[in-house]
Amino acid sequence: MRVLFVCSEIAPWVKTGGLGDVAAALPPALAELGVEVRMLLPGYPALLAAHADRRPLDDVAGALVAPAGNLPEARLSQATSGGGLTYVFIECPALFDRPGGPYQHGGVDWPDNALRFGLLSRTAAWLSSRESSSTWRPDVLHGHDWQAALTPAYQRFRFDTSVPSLVTVHNLAFQGIFPRETLAALDLPEAAFTLDGVEFHGSVSFLKAGLALATRLNTVSPGYAREILDAHHGCGLDGLLRHRRDALSGILNGIDTEQWDPATDPCLPQRYTADRIESKRANKRALQTELGLPAGDAPLLGSVGRMTAQKGVDLMLDCAEALVARGVQLALLGSGEAEFEQRALRLAGRHPRHTAVRIGYDECLAHRIEAGADFFLMPSRFEPCGLNQLYSQRYGTPPIVHRTGGLADTVVDATSAQLAEGRATGIVFDAPTADSLLAAVERALALTDEQYRRLQQAGMGRDFSWHASAQRYLELYRELAPRAPVRS
Ligand code: ADP
Ligand code: GLC
């Protein structure tokens, strides 16, 4: 089974969120199951620098992709990663040799993102077609999010390949919408600009094209797969998704259990296991000291993530004063919308003994917050899957989450029945409001030591590894390509 995995980020080199983590962890888990995975990635400077030993792609004559529309010529190179994966980089300095993150610079999207990710999608379809004369043809094309979602449109309207495709939606809110004129620049014919093609309210939409044309669709939790069928979560695409509901499924993300393991985590001042949970306490003290908060028994709530409305950061800020009045300490790490960053910093300025705010991206501090906090806050308004609540359960830090998408699927609420059964792993609340969040924190603080310990043990005992999810993806690939052999 050969799978071309098409993705616009990959941890640790290029990552804006969970997509980068998934791209780093799922392919090796698939390779372990006998899938031959190739990853097609934009040739960002950080990726190329980290793979200095790469060489021109063997399977395509000249390793060149010819220019088309306004898409410049690109060179293809390959590198082998540990775990038997092959990376294929699209080297096109005009589009990818830039500072900043993969999509933006200084908080502003690159104006030619359509071309940048059009090239990614087009190259994926081209490689799977006879036109490329590639000697390595995939059995399945697996694209992630809008950046890769134009691939099935190139298959349908440009290269006529019969390779079945899967589009995975990590976040329906990001759709890749560009003006109609982009069509020709992308080397797509007018015939593609239809209701069942790339057209979306008079514009070109990458994600809509993928949802309309891919053989199968999935999202990163069963709950989110159901939610996006209604207008509230459907981001304008719910009608199309309802139309394609038979092709849509939900497969929960896993986590990298080696990188996120409190027993071996090099970022932690004190490592621990479920059997030596007392050692977690030293991490709390160290975190309080690191963040300039008084080290002591005050409850410490942590949060890590993008500071956006999706993540409900405003809900946390709205109830922060009440939490401070209650003697709670807050440790917030993240970056995102300027308004939320400013509000968080002002809060920390007003209450330096109760609130610590770090704006930026800090992988090791994220680990220390997961380990050092008493509870982890994740009041997301919507959450396709979410990884942080999985990390926090594995770290014995019960999450407090809104009942939505992947959060509802992965956190078991501390009702008295579920506590008694030893199944509860966190606190789940129903309405995305500051009042409900506050009430959820009150519930958390009212737990007895014994109940709290049960939550920790249940969370730490769960298996969030990629193994089960990779199996589900393999089943889906098998449905798409029943005749492709899988090495065992
Ligand atoms: P999303 O992809 O929607 O941002 P996820 O929970 O799936 O949310 O994944 C977020 C990932 O990014 C996690 O690995 C999380 O630890 C990481 N992360 C987000 N913000 C930060 C930050 N400021 N510092 C360190 N890690 C961060
Ligand atoms: C998106 C979602 C997040 C998910 C991640 C990885 O960024 O917002 O919920 O965990 O993708 O699939």
Coordinates of N, CA, C and O in Angstrom, one line a residue, residues 263-385:
A263 N 7.4 10.3 32.4 CA 8.4 9.4 33.0 C 9.8 9.7 32.4 O 10.8 9.4 33.1
T264 N 9.8 10.3 31.2 CA 11.1 10.5 30.6 C 11.3 11.9 30.0 O 12.4 12.2 29.5
D265 N 10.4 12.8 30.2 CA 10.3 14.1 29.6 C 11.5 15.0 30.0 O 11.6 15.4 31.2
P266 N 12.4 15.3 29.1 CA 13.6 16.1 29.5 C 13.3 17.5 29.9 O 14.2 18.2 30.4
C267 N 12.1 18.0 29.5 CA 11.8 19.4 29.9 C 11.4 19.5 31.4 O 11.3 20.7 31.9
L268 N 11.1 18.4 32.0 CA 10.6 18.5 33.4 C 11.7 18.5 34.4 O 12.6 17.7 34.4
P269 N 11.6 19.4 35.5 CA 12.5 19.3 36.6 C 12.4 18.0 37.3 O 13.4 17.5 37.9
Q270 N 11.2 17.4 37.4 CA 11.1 16.2 38.1 C 10.2 15.2 37.3 O 9.0 15.6 37.0
R271 N 10.7 14.1 36.9 CA 9.9 13.1 36.1 C 9.1 12.3 37.1 O 9.4 12.1 38.2
Y272 N 8.0 11.7 36.5 CA 7.1 11.0 37.4 C 6.2 10.0 36.6 O 6.2 10.1 35.4
T273 N 5.6 9.1 37.3 CA 4.7 8.1 36.7 C 3.4 8.1 37.5 O 3.4 8.7 38.6
A274 N 2.4 7.3 37.1 CA 1.2 7.2 37.9 C 1.5 6.6 39.3 O 0.8 7.0 40.2
D275 N 2.5 5.8 39.3 CA 2.8 5.2 40.7 C 3.6 6.1 41.6 O 3.6 5.9 42.8
R276 N 4.2 7.1 40.9 CA 5.0 8.1 41.8 C 4.4 9.5 41.5 O 5.1 10.4 41.2
I277 N 3.1 9.6 41.6 CA 2.4 10.8 41.3 C 2.8 12.0 42.2 O 2.7 13.1 41.9
E278 N 3.3 11.6 43.5 CA 3.7 12.7 44.4 C 4.8 13.5 43.8 O 4.9 14.7 44.1
S279 N 5.6 12.9 42.9 CA 6.7 13.7 42.4 C 6.2 14.8 41.4 O 7.0 15.7 41.1
K280 N 4.9 14.7 41.0 CA 4.4 15.8 40.2 C 4.4 17.1 40.9 O 4.6 18.2 40.3
R281 N 4.3 17.1 42.2 CA 4.2 18.3 43.1 C 5.5 19.2 42.9 O 5.4 20.4 42.8
A282 N 6.6 18.5 42.7 CA 7.8 19.3 42.5 C 7.8 20.1 41.3 O 8.3 21.2 41.2
N283 N 7.1 19.6 40.3 CA 6.9 20.3 39.0 C 6.0 21.6 39.2 O 6.2 22.6 38.6
K284 N 5.1 21.4 40.1 CA 4.2 22.6 40.3 C 5.0 23.7 41.0 O 5.0 24.9 40.6
R285 N 5.8 23.3 42.0 CA 6.6 24.3 42.7 C 7.6 25.0 41.8 O 7.7 26.2 41.8
A286 N 8.2 24.2 40.9 CA 9.2 24.7 40.0 C 8.5 25.7 39.0 O 9.1 26.7 38.6
L287 N 7.4 25.3 38.6 CA 6.7 26.1 37.6 C 6.2 27.4 38.2 O 6.4 28.5 37.6
Q288 N 5.7 27.4 39.4 CA 5.3 28.6 40.1 C 6.6 29.5 40.2 O 6.5 30.7 39.9
T289 N 7.7 29.0 40.6 CA 8.9 29.8 40.8 C 9.3 30.3 39.4 O 9.7 31.5 39.3
E290 N 9.4 29.5 38.4 CA 9.8 29.9 37.0 C 8.9 31.1 36.5 O 9.4 32.0 35.9
L291 N 7.6 31.0 36.9 CA 6.7 32.0 36.3 C 6.6 33.2 37.3 O 5.8 34.1 37.0
G292 N 7.3 33.2 38.4 CA 7.2 34.3 39.3 C 5.9 34.3 40.2 O 5.5 35.4 40.7
L293 N 5.3 33.2 40.3 CA 4.1 33.1 41.2 C 4.6 32.5 42.6 O 5.5 31.7 42.6
P294 N 3.9 33.0 43.7 CA 4.3 32.4 45.0 C 4.2 30.9 44.9 O 3.1 30.4 44.5
A295 N 5.2 30.2 45.3 CA 5.2 28.7 45.4 C 4.4 28.3 46.6 O 4.8 28.6 47.7
G296 N 3.4 27.5 46.4 CA 2.6 27.1 47.5 C 1.4 26.2 47.0 O 1.4 25.7 45.9
D297 N 0.4 26.2 47.9 CA -0.7 25.3 47.6 C -1.9 25.9 46.8 O -2.9 25.2 46.6
A298 N -1.8 27.1 46.5 CA -2.9 27.7 45.7 C -3.1 26.9 44.5 O -2.2 26.4 43.8
P299 N -4.4 26.6 44.1 CA -4.7 25.8 42.9 C -4.1 26.5 41.7 O -4.2 27.7 41.5
L300 N -3.4 25.8 40.8 CA -2.8 26.3 39.7 C -3.4 25.8 38.4 O -3.4 24.6 38.2
L301 N -4.0 26.7 37.6 CA -4.7 26.3 36.3 C -3.8 26.7 35.2 O -3.3 27.8 35.1
G302 N -3.5 25.8 34.3 CA -2.7 26.1 33.1 C -3.4 26.1 31.8 O -4.5 25.5 31.7
S303 N -2.9 26.8 30.8 CA -3.4 26.8 29.5 C -2.3 27.0 28.5 O -1.5 27.8 28.7
V304 N -2.4 26.3 27.4 CA -1.4 26.4 26.3 C -2.2 26.4 25.0 O -3.0 25.5 24.8
G305 N -1.9 27.4 24.1 CA -2.6 27.2 22.8 C -2.7 28.6 22.1 O -2.2 29.6 22.6
R306 N -3.2 28.5 20.9 CA -3.4 29.7 20.1 C -4.4 30.6 20.8 O -5.5 30.1 21.3
M307 N -4.1 31.9 20.9 CA -5.0 32.8 21.6 C -6.0 33.3 20.5 O -5.8 34.4 19.9
T308 N -7.0 32.5 20.3 CA -8.1 32.9 19.3 C -9.4 32.6 19.9 O -9.5 31.9 20.9
A309 N -10.5 33.1 19.2 CA -11.8 32.8 19.7 C -12.1 31.3 19.7 O -12.8 30.8 20.6
Q310 N -11.6 30.6 18.7 CA -11.8 29.1 18.7 C -11.5 28.5 20.1 O -12.2 27.6 20.6
K311 N -10.4 28.9 20.6 CA -9.9 28.3 21.9 C -10.6 28.8 23.1 O -10.3 28.4 24.2
G312 N -11.5 29.8 22.9 CA -12.2 30.3 24.1 C -11.3 31.1 25.1 O -11.6 31.2 26.3
V313 N -10.3 31.7 24.5 CA -9.3 32.4 25.4 C -10.0 33.6 26.1 O -9.8 33.9 27.3
D314 N -11.0 34.2 25.4 CA -11.8 35.3 26.0 C -12.6 34.8 27.2 O -12.8 35.5 28.1
L315 N -13.1 33.6 27.1 CA -13.9 33.0 28.2 C -13.0 32.9 29.5 O -13.4 33.3 30.6
M316 N -11.7 32.5 29.3 CA -10.8 32.4 30.4 C -10.5 33.8 30.9 O -10.5 34.0 32.2
L317 N -10.3 34.8 30.0 CA -10.0 36.1 30.5 C -11.2 36.8 31.2 O -11.1 37.5 32.2
D318 N -12.4 36.4 30.7 CA -13.7 37.0 31.3 C -13.8 36.5 32.7 O -14.4 37.2 33.5
C319 N -13.4 35.3 33.0 CA -13.6 34.9 34.4 C -12.3 34.9 35.3 O -12.3 34.5 36.4
A320 N -11.3 35.5 34.7 CA -10.0 35.5 35.4 C -10.0 36.3 36.7 O -9.5 35.8 37.7
E321 N -10.7 37.4 36.7 CA -10.8 38.2 38.0 C -11.5 37.4 39.1 O -11.0 37.4 40.2
A322 N -12.5 36.7 38.7 CA -13.3 35.9 39.7 C -12.4 34.8 40.2 O -12.4 34.4 41.4
L323 N -11.6 34.2 39.3 CA -10.7 33.1 39.7 C -9.6 33.7 40.7 O -9.3 33.1 41.7
V324 N -9.1 34.8 40.3 CA -8.1 35.5 41.2 C -8.7 35.7 42.6 O -8.1 35.4 43.6
A325 N -9.9 36.3 42.6 CA -10.5 36.6 43.9 C -10.7 35.3 44.7 O -10.7 35.3 45.9
R326 N -10.8 34.2 44.0 CA -11.0 32.9 44.7 C -9.6 32.3 45.1 O -9.6 31.2 45.7
G327 N -8.5 33.0 44.8 CA -7.2 32.5 45.3 C -6.5 31.6 44.3 O -5.5 31.0 44.6
V328 N -7.1 31.5 43.1 CA -6.5 30.6 42.1 C -5.4 31.3 41.3 O -5.4 32.5 41.1
Q329 N -4.4 30.5 41.0 CA -3.3 31.0 40.1 C -3.5 30.5 38.7 O -4.0 29.4 38.4
L330 N -3.2 31.4 37.7 CA -3.3 31.0 36.3 C -2.0 31.1 35.6 O -1.3 32.1 35.7
A331 N -1.7 30.1 34.8 CA -0.5 30.2 33.9 C -0.9 30.0 32.5 O -1.4 29.0 32.1
L332 N -0.7 31.1 31.7 CA -1.2 31.1 30.3 C 0.0 31.2 29.4 O 0.8 32.1 29.5
L333 N 0.1 30.3 28.4 CA 1.1 30.4 27.4 C 0.5 30.3 26.0 O -0.4 29.4 25.8
G334 N 0.8 31.2 25.2 CA 0.2 31.2 23.8 C 0.5 32.5 23.0 O 1.1 33.4 23.5
S335 N 0.0 32.4 21.8 CA 0.1 33.7 21.0 C -1.0 33.6 20.0 O -1.6 32.5 19.8
G336 N -1.4 34.7 19.5 CA -2.5 34.7 18.5 C -3.0 36.1 18.3 O -2.2 37.0 18.0
E337 N -4.3 36.4 18.5 CA -4.9 37.7 18.1 C -4.4 38.7 19.1 O -4.4 38.5 20.4
A338 N -4.0 39.9 18.6 CA -3.3 40.9 19.4 C -4.2 41.3 20.6 O -3.8 41.5 21.7
E339 N -5.6 41.4 20.3 CA -6.5 41.8 21.4 C -6.4 40.9 22.6 O -6.4 41.4 23.7
F340 N -6.4 39.6 22.3 CA -6.3 38.6 23.4 C -5.0 38.7 24.1 O -4.9 38.6 25.3
E341 N -3.9 38.8 23.3 CA -2.6 38.9 23.9 C -2.5 40.1 24.9 O -2.0 40.0 26.0
Q342 N -3.0 41.2 24.4 CA -3.0 42.5 25.2 C -3.8 42.3 26.5 O -3.4 42.7 27.6
R343 N -5.0 41.7 26.3 CA -5.8 41.6 27.5 C -5.2 40.6 28.6 O -5.2 40.9 29.8
A344 N -4.5 39.6 28.1 CA -3.9 38.7 29.0 C -2.7 39.3 29.7 O -2.5 39.2 30.9
L345 N -2.0 40.1 28.9 CA -0.8 40.8 29.5 C -1.3 41.8 30.6 O -0.7 42.0 31.6
R346 N -2.4 42.5 30.3 CA -2.9 43.5 31.3 C -3.3 42.8 32.5 O -3.1 43.3 33.6
L347 N -4.0 41.6 32.4 CA -4.4 40.8 33.5 C -3.2 40.5 34.4 O -3.2 40.7 35.6
A348 N -2.1 40.0 33.7 CA -0.9 39.7 34.5 C -0.3 40.9 35.2 O 0.2 40.8 36.3
G349 N -0.4 42.0 34.5 CA 0.1 43.3 35.1 C -0.7 43.6 36.4 O -0.1 44.1 37.4
R350 N -2.0 43.4 36.4 CA -2.9 43.7 37.5 C -2.7 42.7 38.7 O -2.8 43.1 39.8
H351 N -2.4 41.5 38.3 CA -2.4 40.4 39.4 C -1.1 39.6 39.2 O -1.2 38.4 39.0
P352 N 0.0 40.2 39.5 CA 1.3 39.5 39.2 C 1.4 38.3 40.2 O 2.2 37.3 39.8
R353 N 0.8 38.3 41.3 CA 0.9 37.1 42.2 C 0.0 36.0 41.9 O 0.1 34.9 42.5
H354 N -1.0 36.2 41.0 CA -1.9 35.2 40.7 C -1.9 34.8 39.2 O -2.4 33.7 38.9
T355 N -1.4 35.6 38.4 CA -1.5 35.3 36.9 C -0.1 35.5 36.3 O 0.5 36.5 36.5
A356 N 0.3 34.5 35.5 CA 1.5 34.6 34.7 C 1.2 34.4 33.3 O 0.5 33.4 32.9
V357 N 1.6 35.3 32.4 CA 1.2 35.2 31.0 C 2.5 35.2 30.2 O 3.4 36.0 30.4
R358 N 2.7 34.2 29.3 CA 3.9 34.2 28.4 C 3.4 34.2 27.0 O 2.7 33.2 26.6
I359 N 3.7 35.2 26.3 CA 3.2 35.3 24.9 C 4.4 34.8 24.0 O 5.5 35.2 24.1
G360 N 4.0 33.8 23.2 CA 5.1 33.2 22.3 C 4.9 31.7 22.2 O 3.9 31.2 22.7
Y361 N 5.9 31.1 21.6 CA 5.8 29.7 21.4 C 7.0 29.1 22.1 O 8.1 29.4 21.9
D362 N 6.7 28.2 23.1 CA 7.8 27.6 23.9 C 7.4 26.2 24.2 O 6.6 25.9 25.1
E363 N 8.0 25.3 23.4 CA 7.7 23.8 23.5 C 7.9 23.3 24.9 O 7.1 22.6 25.5
C364 N 9.1 23.6 25.5 CA 9.4 23.0 26.8 C 8.5 23.6 27.9 O 8.1 22.9 28.8
L365 N 8.3 24.9 27.8 CA 7.4 25.5 28.8 C 6.0 24.8 28.7 O 5.3 24.6 29.7
A366 N 5.6 24.5 27.5 CA 4.3 23.9 27.3 C 4.3 22.5 28.1 O 3.3 22.2 28.8
H367 N 5.4 21.8 28.0 CA 5.5 20.5 28.8 C 5.4 20.8 30.3 O 4.8 20.0 31.0
R368 N 6.1 21.8 30.7 CA 6.2 22.1 32.2 C 4.8 22.6 32.7 O 4.4 22.3 33.8
I369 N 4.0 23.2 31.9 CA 2.7 23.6 32.3 C 1.8 22.4 32.4 O 1.0 22.2 33.3
E370 N 1.9 21.5 31.3 CA 1.1 20.3 31.4 C 1.4 19.5 32.6 O 0.5 18.9 33.2
A371 N 2.7 19.5 33.0 CA 3.1 18.7 34.2 C 2.8 19.4 35.5 O 2.5 18.8 36.5
G372 N 3.0 20.8 35.5 CA 3.0 21.5 36.8 C 1.6 22.0 37.3 O 1.4 22.2 38.5
A373 N 0.7 22.1 36.3 CA -0.6 22.7 36.7 C -1.4 21.6 37.5 O -1.2 20.4 37.3
D374 N -2.4 22.1 38.2 CA -3.3 21.1 38.9 C -4.4 20.7 37.9 O -4.9 19.6 38.0
F375 N -4.9 21.7 37.1 CA -5.9 21.4 36.1 C -5.5 22.2 34.8 O -4.8 23.2 34.9
F376 N -5.9 21.6 33.7 CA -5.6 22.3 32.4 C -6.9 22.8 31.8 O -7.9 22.1 31.7
L377 N -6.9 24.1 31.4 CA -8.1 24.7 30.9 C -8.1 24.6 29.4 O -7.2 25.0 28.7
M378 N -9.3 24.2 28.8 CA -9.4 24.2 27.4 C -10.9 24.4 27.0 O -11.7 23.5 26.7
P379 N -11.3 25.7 27.2 CA -12.8 26.0 27.0 C -13.1 26.3 25.5 O -13.9 27.2 25.2
S380 N -12.5 25.5 24.6 CA -12.7 25.8 23.1 C -14.2 25.9 22.7 O -15.0 25.1 23.2
R381 N -14.5 26.9 21.9 CA -15.9 27.0 21.4 C -16.1 25.8 20.4 O -17.2 25.2 20.4
F382 N -15.1 25.5 19.6 CA -15.2 24.2 18.8 C -13.8 23.6 18.8 O -12.8 24.4 18.9
E383 N -13.7 22.3 18.7 CA -12.4 21.7 18.7 C -12.4 20.4 17.9 O -13.0 19.4 18.3
P384 N -11.9 20.5 16.7 CA -11.9 19.3 15.8 C -11.4 18.0 16.5 O -12.0 17.0 16.5
C385 N -10.2 18.1 17.2 CA -9.8 17.1 18.1 C -9.2 17.7 19.3 O -9.7 17.6 20.4

